[in-house]
XYZ file of C-alpha atoms in Angstrom:
719
model
C 102.454 17.324 -36.801
C 99.137 17.528 -37.292
C 98.163 13.779 -37.965
C 100.080 13.184 -34.448
C 97.594 15.459 -32.780
C 94.732 13.727 -34.559
C 95.879 10.377 -33.752
C 96.305 11.094 -29.940
C 92.492 12.706 -29.885
C 91.163 9.519 -31.569
C 92.698 7.348 -29.178
C 91.948 9.221 -26.344
C 88.093 9.089 -27.487
C 88.779 5.101 -28.194
C 89.766 5.117 -24.252
C 87.012 6.959 -22.820
C 84.395 4.708 -25.138
C 86.147 1.544 -23.705
C 85.978 3.244 -20.119
C 82.259 3.778 -20.865
C 81.402 0.653 -22.140
C 82.811 -1.147 -19.560
C 81.411 0.667 -16.987
C 77.506 -0.107 -18.758
C 78.263 -3.549 -18.709
C 79.712 -4.111 -15.751
C 76.506 -2.516 -14.468
C 74.095 -4.528 -16.724
C 75.845 -7.379 -16.056
C 75.273 -6.376 -12.031
C 71.656 -6.740 -12.426
C 69.691 -10.136 -12.534
C 68.089 -11.749 -15.183
C 64.905 -9.955 -14.713
C 66.059 -6.445 -14.475
C 67.704 -6.607 -17.785
C 64.157 -8.085 -19.105
C 62.575 -4.742 -17.731
C 65.517 -2.230 -19.333
C 64.481 -4.658 -22.667
C 60.994 -2.913 -21.827
C 62.427 0.622 -21.356
C 63.933 0.201 -24.514
C 60.932 -0.080 -26.870
C 59.506 2.730 -25.397
C 59.791 5.889 -27.786
C 58.259 8.644 -25.594
C 58.024 8.654 -21.638
C 57.142 12.413 -20.926
C 56.263 11.805 -17.211
C 59.562 10.293 -16.650
C 57.971 7.357 -14.973
C 60.981 5.341 -16.257
C 63.917 7.665 -15.099
C 64.348 5.614 -12.603
C 65.124 2.578 -14.218
C 68.635 2.604 -14.422
C 70.999 -0.174 -15.088
C 73.654 1.189 -12.759
C 70.497 0.442 -9.903
C 71.220 -3.467 -9.231
C 67.971 -3.798 -7.903
C 65.174 -3.537 -10.160
C 62.500 -3.759 -6.778
C 63.226 0.066 -6.621
C 62.004 0.948 -10.186
C 58.896 2.804 -10.329
C 55.796 0.639 -11.069
C 57.700 -2.692 -10.340
C 56.583 -4.663 -7.413
C 58.486 -7.858 -6.220
C 57.606 -10.519 -3.709
C 59.907 -13.078 -1.446
C 59.627 -16.763 -3.307
C 58.649 -19.863 -0.458
C 62.146 -20.002 0.124
C 63.182 -17.214 2.870
C 66.833 -16.387 2.143
C 65.794 -16.211 -1.890
C 66.094 -12.925 -4.119
C 63.288 -11.320 -4.304
C 61.253 -11.785 -7.838
C 59.133 -9.459 -9.923
C 55.149 -10.067 -9.366
C 53.920 -6.807 -10.889
C 54.303 -4.177 -13.565
C 51.648 -1.286 -12.684
C 52.300 1.689 -15.145
C 49.064 3.167 -15.576
C 47.865 6.402 -17.195
C 51.765 7.128 -17.459
C 51.430 8.123 -20.944
C 53.551 6.149 -22.679
C 54.299 5.432 -26.220
C 55.961 2.871 -27.756
C 55.323 -0.835 -28.328
C 55.464 -4.053 -25.630
C 58.300 -6.083 -25.179
C 57.952 -9.608 -25.806
C 60.692 -10.627 -23.061
C 58.228 -9.551 -20.573
C 56.693 -12.963 -20.920
C 59.773 -14.189 -19.609
C 59.417 -13.223 -16.516
C 58.406 -16.626 -14.500
C 56.893 -15.352 -11.408
C 54.678 -12.201 -12.887
C 51.461 -12.274 -11.625
C 49.967 -8.844 -12.458
C 50.800 -6.765 -15.741
C 49.135 -3.329 -15.538
C 49.630 -0.748 -18.590
C 45.935 0.444 -18.996
C 45.266 4.612 -20.335
C 48.686 4.981 -22.186
C 49.319 5.078 -26.009
C 51.517 1.778 -26.627
C 50.735 0.580 -29.894
C 51.687 -2.336 -32.361
C 50.243 -5.907 -31.993
C 49.838 -7.894 -28.042
C 53.270 -10.320 -28.589
C 52.688 -13.872 -28.131
C 55.341 -13.948 -26.419
C 53.460 -11.938 -23.414
C 51.527 -15.284 -22.369
C 54.763 -17.326 -21.767
C 53.853 -15.558 -18.476
C 51.722 -18.316 -17.035
C 51.587 -16.913 -13.686
C 49.774 -13.852 -14.889
C 46.553 -13.586 -13.018
C 45.397 -10.397 -14.277
C 45.756 -8.649 -17.378
C 45.258 -4.750 -17.963
C 46.045 -3.294 -21.699
C 43.027 -1.408 -21.958
C 42.729 2.468 -23.648
C 45.681 1.823 -25.713
C 46.424 1.726 -29.256
C 46.996 -1.924 -29.762
C 46.191 -3.242 -33.182
C 46.086 -7.436 -34.856
C 44.138 -10.380 -33.204
C 44.204 -11.157 -29.815
C 46.951 -14.237 -29.860
C 45.393 -17.511 -29.199
C 48.520 -17.780 -26.921
C 46.320 -16.637 -23.992
C 45.449 -20.144 -24.031
C 48.369 -20.834 -21.700
C 47.331 -18.420 -18.732
C 45.134 -21.225 -16.858
C 45.878 -18.920 -13.887
C 44.520 -15.607 -15.391
C 41.250 -13.945 -13.468
C 41.068 -10.832 -15.289
C 41.560 -9.679 -18.456
C 41.159 -6.559 -19.933
C 41.825 -5.599 -23.763
C 39.070 -3.098 -24.259
C 39.187 0.039 -25.849
C 42.488 -0.558 -28.797
C 42.516 -1.348 -32.001
C 41.732 -5.118 -31.912
C 40.462 -6.961 -34.838
C 39.966 -10.420 -35.561
C 37.656 -13.571 -34.381
C 37.063 -13.676 -30.629
C 39.079 -16.358 -29.384
C 36.747 -18.099 -27.357
C 38.114 -21.413 -27.600
C 41.669 -19.916 -26.597
C 39.703 -18.198 -23.513
C 37.640 -21.484 -22.554
C 41.049 -23.066 -21.665
C 41.238 -19.741 -19.011
C 38.795 -21.536 -16.662
C 39.612 -18.955 -13.611
C 38.617 -16.230 -15.751
C 36.003 -14.109 -13.984
C 36.100 -10.849 -15.431
C 36.240 -10.438 -19.007
C 36.276 -7.172 -21.043
C 37.237 -6.880 -24.946
C 34.824 -3.734 -25.492
C 35.345 -1.032 -27.835
C 37.210 -3.061 -30.658
C 36.862 -4.420 -33.796
C 36.321 -8.048 -33.234
C 34.265 -9.947 -35.571
C 32.524 -13.242 -36.523
C 30.135 -15.248 -34.046
C 30.221 -15.666 -29.963
C 31.608 -19.365 -29.367
C 29.289 -21.641 -27.508
C 32.218 -22.399 -25.115
C 32.034 -18.860 -23.448
C 29.280 -19.938 -21.539
C 29.719 -23.943 -20.990
C 33.321 -23.409 -20.098
C 34.005 -20.219 -17.889
C 31.581 -21.153 -15.557
C 33.599 -18.799 -12.562
C 32.737 -15.719 -15.040
C 31.486 -12.613 -13.512
C 31.141 -9.762 -15.601
C 31.471 -10.539 -19.527
C 31.792 -6.901 -21.714
C 31.792 -7.579 -25.489
C 30.043 -4.073 -26.770
C 31.069 -1.774 -29.195
C 32.675 -4.815 -31.556
C 31.497 -5.957 -34.915
C 30.478 -9.660 -33.590
C 27.349 -11.417 -35.449
C 25.629 -14.600 -35.784
C 22.671 -15.313 -32.752
C 23.533 -15.119 -29.033
C 24.674 -18.354 -27.719
C 21.965 -20.169 -25.566
C 24.931 -21.286 -23.163
C 25.811 -17.757 -21.701
C 22.398 -18.352 -19.651
C 24.760 -20.890 -17.886
C 26.866 -18.253 -16.551
C 25.525 -19.131 -13.078
C 28.598 -16.515 -11.385
C 27.678 -13.971 -13.474
C 27.061 -11.197 -10.819
C 27.749 -7.935 -12.565
C 27.369 -7.600 -16.484
C 26.369 -9.273 -19.619
C 27.168 -6.372 -22.361
C 26.575 -7.655 -25.883
C 25.490 -4.153 -27.142
C 26.423 -2.017 -30.279
C 27.371 -5.330 -32.211
C 25.689 -6.847 -35.297
C 23.887 -9.992 -33.683
C 20.711 -11.528 -34.782
C 18.218 -13.703 -34.083
C 16.198 -14.323 -31.167
C 17.416 -13.466 -27.683
C 17.461 -16.581 -25.746
C 15.262 -17.932 -23.052
C 18.196 -19.382 -21.136
C 19.500 -15.192 -20.506
C 16.470 -15.307 -17.963
C 18.256 -18.059 -15.890
C 20.759 -15.614 -14.886
C 21.038 -14.047 -11.118
C 18.668 -10.959 -10.941
C 21.366 -8.740 -10.098
C 23.132 -8.999 -13.214
C 22.725 -6.112 -15.916
C 22.174 -7.822 -19.445
C 22.719 -5.169 -22.419
C 21.508 -6.443 -25.844
C 21.092 -2.890 -27.278
C 21.631 -1.864 -30.829
C 22.397 -5.048 -32.836
C 19.852 -6.652 -35.000
C 18.081 -8.897 -32.944
C 14.189 -9.919 -33.431
C 11.276 -11.528 -31.563
C 9.598 -11.072 -28.128
C 11.636 -10.274 -24.859
C 11.946 -13.094 -22.437
C 10.312 -11.524 -19.301
C 11.637 -13.531 -16.849
C 14.595 -13.644 -13.834
C 17.571 -11.366 -14.736
C 15.791 -10.076 -17.994
C 12.570 -8.794 -15.985
C 14.871 -6.645 -14.467
C 16.599 -4.659 -17.281
C 15.126 -1.623 -18.366
C 14.124 -0.692 -21.650
C 17.845 0.873 -22.577
C 19.240 -2.715 -22.529
C 16.606 -3.400 -25.763
C 16.845 -0.122 -27.502
C 18.442 -0.153 -31.255
C 16.910 -3.561 -32.353
C 13.552 -3.054 -34.348
C 12.626 -6.557 -34.638
C 12.062 -6.791 -30.996
C 9.143 -6.573 -29.368
C 7.219 -6.595 -26.039
C 7.948 -5.078 -22.782
C 9.399 -2.798 -21.587
C 9.371 -2.037 -25.110
C 6.619 0.178 -26.455
C 6.286 -2.433 -29.744
C 3.922 -4.453 -29.314
C 4.233 -8.411 -30.802
C 1.807 -9.156 -33.260
C -0.668 -11.887 -32.630
C 0.374 -15.326 -34.263
C -2.267 -16.189 -36.971
C -4.892 -18.691 -35.518
C -5.087 -22.147 -37.126
C -8.175 -21.970 -39.344
C -10.021 -24.873 -39.938
C -10.752 -25.602 -43.569
C -14.054 -27.234 -44.183
C -15.018 -26.008 -47.401
C -15.193 -28.556 -50.537
C -11.479 -29.850 -50.415
C -11.458 -30.188 -46.807
C -14.513 -31.893 -45.898
C -13.748 -34.562 -48.565
C -12.131 -36.242 -45.299
C -14.679 -35.806 -42.907
C -18.096 -37.836 -42.124
C -21.511 -35.760 -41.628
C -21.063 -37.278 -38.196
C -17.973 -36.067 -37.163
C -19.009 -32.364 -38.949
C -21.959 -32.729 -36.460
C -19.565 -33.585 -33.224
C -17.486 -30.472 -34.272
C -20.703 -28.169 -34.062
C -21.958 -29.536 -30.793
C -18.816 -29.283 -29.417
C -18.241 -25.548 -29.919
C -21.462 -24.770 -29.120
C -20.639 -26.458 -25.653
C -17.701 -24.273 -25.306
C -19.844 -21.125 -25.666
C -22.585 -22.047 -23.659
C -19.777 -22.882 -20.744
C -18.056 -19.925 -21.184
C -21.192 -17.992 -20.465
C -21.393 -19.753 -17.611
C -18.161 -19.099 -16.028
C -18.778 -15.451 -17.016
C -22.046 -15.144 -15.240
C -20.503 -16.839 -12.038
C -17.677 -14.504 -12.288
C -20.117 -11.854 -12.468
C -22.404 -13.043 -9.751
C -19.291 -13.533 -7.348
C -18.340 -9.488 -8.377
C -21.498 -8.500 -7.324
C -21.956 -10.079 -4.356
C -18.703 -8.928 -3.042
C -19.440 -5.342 -4.012
C -22.538 -5.687 -1.529
C -20.575 -6.869 0.777
C -17.784 -4.627 0.797
C -18.671 -1.038 2.643
C -16.493 1.033 0.532
C -16.257 -1.116 -2.726
C -12.344 -0.848 -2.735
C -11.706 -3.247 -5.125
C -8.829 -3.143 -8.044
C -9.166 -4.046 -11.358
C -5.502 -5.216 -11.804
C -4.674 -6.328 -8.454
C -6.188 -9.082 -6.315
C -8.026 -8.473 -2.608
C -7.128 -10.522 0.336
C -10.266 -10.771 2.781
C -11.406 -7.767 4.798
C -11.495 -7.140 8.613
C -12.974 -5.596 11.413
C -10.399 -5.763 13.743
C -7.399 -3.131 14.714
C -4.735 -5.134 16.204
C -2.296 -3.560 18.889
C 0.641 -2.814 16.896
C -1.297 -0.335 15.059
C -2.321 1.410 18.278
C 1.065 1.267 19.420
C 2.606 4.727 20.376
C 6.172 4.116 22.488
C 6.516 0.447 22.915
C 9.452 -0.975 21.299
C 7.714 -4.655 20.846
C 4.100 -5.630 20.793
C 3.128 -9.237 20.579
C -0.821 -9.055 21.297
C -3.647 -8.533 19.471
C -6.097 -6.104 21.010
C -9.372 -5.961 19.138
C -10.752 -2.549 17.976
C -13.732 -1.724 15.934
C -13.004 0.549 12.610
C -14.605 1.021 9.451
C -14.129 -2.370 6.891
C -11.184 -2.253 4.349
C -9.109 -4.761 2.040
C -5.780 -5.745 2.048
C -4.677 -5.453 -1.964
C -1.819 -8.061 -3.291
C 0.217 -6.343 -5.596
C 1.813 -9.373 -6.800
C 0.845 -12.871 -7.059
C 3.596 -14.223 -4.504
C 1.583 -12.584 -1.424
C 0.120 -15.367 0.521
C -0.467 -14.105 3.814
C -4.048 -12.044 4.596
C -4.646 -9.046 6.304
C -6.079 -10.822 9.411
C -2.206 -12.634 9.821
C -0.643 -9.593 9.184
C -2.498 -7.585 12.308
C -2.191 -10.430 14.581
C 1.693 -10.856 14.017
C 4.164 -9.869 16.396
C 5.349 -6.245 15.140
C 8.191 -4.022 16.440
C 8.429 -0.481 15.833
C 11.461 0.780 13.985
C 10.482 4.207 14.063
C 7.963 7.097 13.984
C 7.518 10.719 12.717
C 5.017 13.267 11.517
C 4.582 11.304 8.433
C 4.031 7.734 10.371
C 5.033 5.183 11.695
C 7.191 1.956 10.344
C 6.929 -1.672 11.868
C 9.267 -5.003 11.518
C 6.278 -7.623 11.296
C 6.963 -11.233 11.619
C 5.013 -13.401 9.834
C 6.611 -16.539 10.048
C 10.080 -17.618 10.443
C 10.374 -17.173 6.748
C 8.537 -14.447 6.123
C 9.112 -10.765 7.613
C 7.973 -7.698 6.021
C 8.275 -3.974 6.624
C 4.652 -2.201 7.092
C 4.548 1.793 6.607
C 1.243 3.553 7.799
C 0.666 6.495 6.529
C -2.324 8.122 8.381
C -6.158 8.481 8.582
C -6.274 11.720 6.076
C -6.974 11.585 2.185
C -10.121 9.583 2.973
C -11.916 11.096 -0.248
C -8.959 10.564 -2.773
C -8.771 6.504 -2.987
C -8.869 6.282 -6.703
C -5.738 8.720 -7.029
C -4.018 6.342 -4.303
C -4.665 3.567 -5.833
C -3.085 4.487 -9.320
C 0.398 6.083 -7.347
C 0.717 2.714 -5.404
C 0.010 0.659 -8.609
C 2.240 2.079 -10.500
C 5.272 2.148 -7.582
C 4.049 -2.016 -6.874
C 5.052 -2.417 -10.957
C 8.875 -1.405 -10.541
C 10.500 -4.224 -9.980
C 13.965 -4.621 -9.556
C 16.933 -6.037 -7.744
C 18.037 -2.725 -6.104
C 14.615 -1.072 -5.304
C 12.525 -2.102 -2.202
C 9.561 -3.995 -3.734
C 6.156 -2.790 -2.804
C 4.149 -6.081 -2.056
C 0.397 -5.262 -0.638
C -1.533 -1.763 0.522
C -4.416 -1.529 2.856
C -6.990 1.379 2.690
C -9.653 2.376 4.699
C -11.200 5.722 5.843
C -9.180 5.758 9.277
C -6.231 3.539 7.955
C -3.520 3.380 5.159
C -1.093 0.895 5.445
C 2.163 -0.143 2.655
C 3.505 -3.348 2.758
C 7.365 -3.502 1.817
C 9.419 -6.505 1.649
C 12.158 -6.507 4.664
C 15.732 -5.353 4.554
C 17.371 -7.006 7.233
C 21.124 -5.210 7.541
C 20.136 -1.770 8.357
C 20.409 1.410 6.209
C 23.781 3.287 5.088
C 23.462 6.259 7.124
C 23.361 3.768 10.285
C 26.591 2.257 8.946
C 28.652 5.154 7.788
C 28.084 7.298 11.194
C 28.849 4.089 13.109
C 25.414 3.234 14.554
C 25.895 -0.606 14.252
C 28.147 -3.145 15.484
C 29.563 -3.661 12.026
C 32.818 -3.511 10.931
C 33.724 -0.071 8.391
C 33.091 -0.988 5.186
C 35.933 -1.741 2.817
C 36.495 -0.437 -0.975
C 35.319 -3.353 -2.558
C 31.704 -2.806 -0.831
C 31.560 0.224 -1.098
C 32.086 0.273 -5.055
C 29.027 -2.361 -4.541
C 26.693 -0.153 -2.881
C 27.128 2.993 -5.042
C 27.058 0.844 -8.444
C 23.675 -1.183 -6.594
C 21.897 2.122 -6.191
C 22.959 3.922 -9.234
C 21.662 1.225 -11.052
C 18.026 0.958 -9.272
C 18.179 4.536 -9.893
C 18.981 4.216 -13.442
C 16.382 1.752 -13.851
C 13.617 3.924 -12.392
C 14.346 6.818 -14.639
C 14.078 5.038 -17.613
C 10.680 3.315 -16.355
C 7.735 4.614 -18.063
C 6.849 6.394 -21.496
C 4.566 9.328 -20.825
C 5.218 9.833 -17.190
C 8.755 9.552 -15.804
C 9.716 8.215 -12.752
C 11.890 10.389 -10.310
C 12.471 9.842 -6.354
C 13.156 13.135 -4.951
C 14.811 11.860 -1.597
C 18.098 10.064 -2.123
C 19.956 10.029 1.061
C 21.994 7.067 2.763
C 19.183 6.641 5.143
C 17.092 5.788 2.199
C 19.891 3.228 0.806
C 18.934 -0.019 2.453
C 21.393 -2.914 2.722
C 21.055 -6.774 2.864
C 23.635 -9.472 4.455
C 25.156 -8.845 1.638
C 25.797 -5.412 1.135
C 23.390 -5.246 -1.662
C 22.056 -1.956 -1.919
C 18.050 -1.153 -2.004
C 16.632 1.909 -2.835
C 13.637 2.749 -0.385
C 10.670 5.468 -0.424
C 10.338 5.698 -3.726
C 7.210 7.329 -4.592
C 6.442 8.260 -0.688
C 5.986 11.801 -1.271
C 3.559 11.440 -4.070
C 1.402 9.370 -1.782
C 1.808 11.679 1.203
C 0.810 14.109 -0.647
C -2.749 12.234 -1.018
C -3.078 11.271 1.943
C -1.792 14.380 3.730
C 1.141 14.716 5.697
C -0.596 15.356 9.135
C 0.186 13.332 12.250
C -1.680 9.618 12.133
C -4.526 9.559 14.585
C -3.087 9.043 18.512
C 0.222 10.489 17.721
C -0.736 13.846 19.480
C 0.973 15.544 17.017
C 4.923 14.893 17.995
C 7.758 14.171 15.750
C 9.941 11.703 17.495
C 12.701 9.218 16.414
C 14.498 10.501 12.909
C 15.406 8.119 10.240
C 18.857 6.877 11.959
C 16.612 4.957 14.373
C 15.248 2.434 11.669
C 17.709 -0.150 11.746
C 16.861 -2.683 9.272
C 13.204 -2.194 7.583
C 11.604 -2.599 3.984
C 11.444 1.258 3.729
C 13.449 3.808 5.667
C 12.169 6.492 8.064
C 11.308 10.716 6.244
C 10.243 13.086 8.564
C 7.850 15.658 6.719
C 10.465 18.780 7.527
C 13.459 17.936 6.019
C 16.194 18.177 8.619
C 19.236 20.558 8.222
C 21.630 17.348 7.451
C 19.254 16.024 4.674
C 19.199 19.261 2.966
C 22.835 18.628 1.962
C 21.671 16.036 -0.471
C 19.079 18.052 -1.741
C 19.944 19.744 -5.331
C 20.676 23.560 -4.978
C 17.797 23.908 -7.563
C 15.439 21.903 -5.440
C 16.657 23.344 -1.788
C 16.024 26.480 -2.534
C 12.353 26.783 -3.512
C 9.131 25.075 -2.494
C 7.007 22.880 -4.396
C 9.451 21.761 -6.637
C 8.894 17.986 -8.234
C 11.550 15.737 -8.043
C 13.756 15.135 -10.983
C 15.938 13.206 -12.823
C 19.542 15.803 -12.380
C 18.022 15.888 -8.804
C 18.643 12.402 -8.135
C 21.690 12.487 -9.485
C 22.835 15.531 -7.649
C 21.796 13.511 -4.366
C 22.976 10.660 -5.654
C 26.479 12.369 -6.179
C 26.436 13.678 -2.491
C 25.674 10.090 -1.078
C 29.022 8.679 -3.536
C 31.117 11.582 -1.887
C 30.278 10.629 1.811
C 30.742 6.876 0.705
C 34.347 7.984 -0.091
C 35.196 10.256 2.629
C 33.210 8.411 5.390
C 32.107 12.094 6.932
C 29.015 13.907 7.313
C 30.403 17.140 8.356
C 32.878 17.580 5.397
C 29.571 17.639 2.869
C 28.081 21.021 5.297
C 27.557 23.956 3.525
C 30.064 25.227 5.671
C 32.754 23.529 4.736
C 31.981 22.349 0.807
C 34.928 25.029 -0.670
C 37.091 22.872 1.595
C 35.899 19.564 0.618
C 36.208 20.840 -3.388
C 39.710 22.427 -2.563
C 40.627 19.122 -1.222
C 39.503 17.243 -4.054
C 41.214 19.116 -6.632
C 44.378 19.294 -5.081
C 44.206 15.586 -5.230
C 43.371 15.281 -8.893
C 46.353 17.565 -9.615
C 48.652 15.982 -7.639
C 49.391 18.337 -5.061
C 47.646 16.826 -2.404
C 47.590 12.812 -1.207
C 44.419 10.978 -1.830
C 45.054 10.288 1.823
C 43.317 13.301 2.786
C 40.071 12.815 1.313
C 39.422 9.066 2.018
C 37.991 7.109 5.177
C 40.547 6.479 7.711
C 39.207 3.125 7.259
C 40.077 2.795 3.737
C 43.817 3.529 4.445
C 45.347 0.211 4.120
C 43.777 -0.113 0.591
C 45.364 2.962 -1.199
C 47.024 0.234 -3.892
C 43.049 1.080 -5.067
C 44.078 4.662 -5.548
C 43.288 5.213 -9.012
C 39.824 3.491 -8.758
C 39.201 5.923 -5.962
C 40.096 9.200 -7.969
C 38.145 7.708 -10.896
C 35.262 7.300 -8.191
C 35.847 10.825 -7.113
C 35.318 12.422 -10.753
C 32.182 10.692 -11.587
C 31.007 12.040 -7.504
C 32.035 15.670 -8.875
C 30.484 15.457 -12.090
C 27.029 13.979 -10.519
C 27.071 17.407 -8.020
C 27.864 20.313 -10.699
C 26.003 23.226 -9.373
C 23.824 23.391 -13.301
C 21.402 20.483 -13.833
C 22.128 20.439 -17.510
C 25.615 19.803 -16.970
C 25.085 16.156 -14.713
C 25.777 13.112 -16.029
C 22.064 11.017 -16.959
C 22.005 8.449 -14.358
C 22.639 5.595 -16.655
C 25.730 7.492 -17.417
C 26.681 7.616 -13.561
C 25.987 3.822 -13.766
C 28.289 3.011 -16.380
C 30.905 4.838 -15.207
C 31.049 3.245 -11.729
C 30.456 -0.027 -13.573
C 34.188 0.399 -15.542
C 35.241 1.204 -11.803
C 33.881 -1.474 -9.781
C 34.276 -4.374 -11.870
C 38.080 -4.405 -12.106
C 39.235 -6.552 -9.123
C 42.418 -4.572 -8.292
C 43.927 -1.587 -9.406
C 47.934 -1.658 -9.145
C 48.909 1.960 -8.369
């Protein structure tokens, strides 16, 4: 009896199992081939704490409805949609990567960054030859980079950084991926040399990050051939040796080059892109010397002519006499040149009424005429020169590229861009090819020329692609002028506030502006040794933009100069304060009022805004930039006012915790770019770190720039 019941129970269990298997297999067979491949990926995930794969159900015959799966129709309108995207970033997935994903013939984007995936990267993944972006960074992958990557001839973006990859750099394989424009293999354990092929083959490359590895050998000269590079060349924290190739100077000036913490030696080439780098780009190389490092390069030993007993055997007495006569003639010629230069300098000092010269700059002819644009009060355009006597002064050039003289400057057509209690700004058109911006400071500070000269020359030495260059200055008792490069596309404030006819900024442009501004300020903060530079007045109107939306930091050092010449109204202005900084739609400098407006106060750090007489600080600049970043993201000025600061904070933290959509925070113009939400959240975190009330808890400007660079260089974030 007992045995009979047991047999019946076993039969029922077998029947249930058979029915279950029939259901499962019927569902599975209902899936198309791609759905079955995706289920294979799920089967190798051992932990899914957030449940992102919970709806990857074999009972659902349409994998295009599964989380993180994106599909697209093929060329045939009647065809079934195919899988083109798998995007599961920050999902905390644990497991390994299924090689079957390489069989997804139409897969273009594989985005699994910031998970806990481990094991080797299967070579079969690279059978998906349509891949355009592969983001596997911030996982636990080990082993070498498969050479099969060479099959991805359509690949544009490759990021395998922050894993545990080892072995040599697969340069020969990567060289076959000629469409690559973004490569990051940083923070791994890669070793060996950097092949010449990277520079000679990847002509489309815009960003290359190989930092924090164990790469050795010399830096290939061919890296200087990466003419499309516009973002980063980071070779820092490796074991590279030898000299820095002079060919790297040929890279575009906007490129951030970092070779710090290697074993490099020799002088640092100071031309092109290398001249724009700060001291931090070269630190940690005991053998490097020359600017911007404080280590001086030793002079090579001068060749000594040995005419002793052995050396004189081949020289006749006539030859020795000729050498001696030549030496005497050379010394005499040097003396004549020296005396001539001294006579010219003495004569020049006698003719100059104030004796205003510079030992480190070139002066360009004095004048005795004041043009009409220096007398303008309200006119928008001035075209005629109306001579009026004033004390003689000089235009002092701060670089050798200044080819105009004072007469040309003062007689040129000029447009008044704005004015207030601290002076007037002009757009001065010297020729079809040359336009400059001239700031008129005022007529005070007549007895403080040496202070003024020291400050303005320090400002003039700052050369960076994201800082407006001061080209020349003029000093006289009743007039002080600053001549800057002219930046033609206005400032960030006018664009964000809709005061121009331009279209709303796209996300890529906002990232570019944020990164460029941070890069310029980071360079500024790292200049000097005994004297550290800070800006002190970072706000949207001080971020100028060119036609390519490249940002330029304006008005650096202006507060120091105003303290010297005084902040009074220039003569003839009647003590009135008129046009605000927003009226300046394009210049080499922005326009700052002597009194800080309520709108400007919101960009000031709490420790600066609540007290008077504080000097600009690095942490204050970080706070100000953070406020600019928030405005870049939100597109709103009013949400940054003190009255609604708490509300903004609540919105941000709610979005970060997933309780409120990011859509409620970002600028309405970015709504159609919410596929970049992951990048926007990272951007938001950087901005929040900058505006921390406690100065010591804010990051350095270099950290801000590095954080923004990691966001900006990702071409797309599929979320």
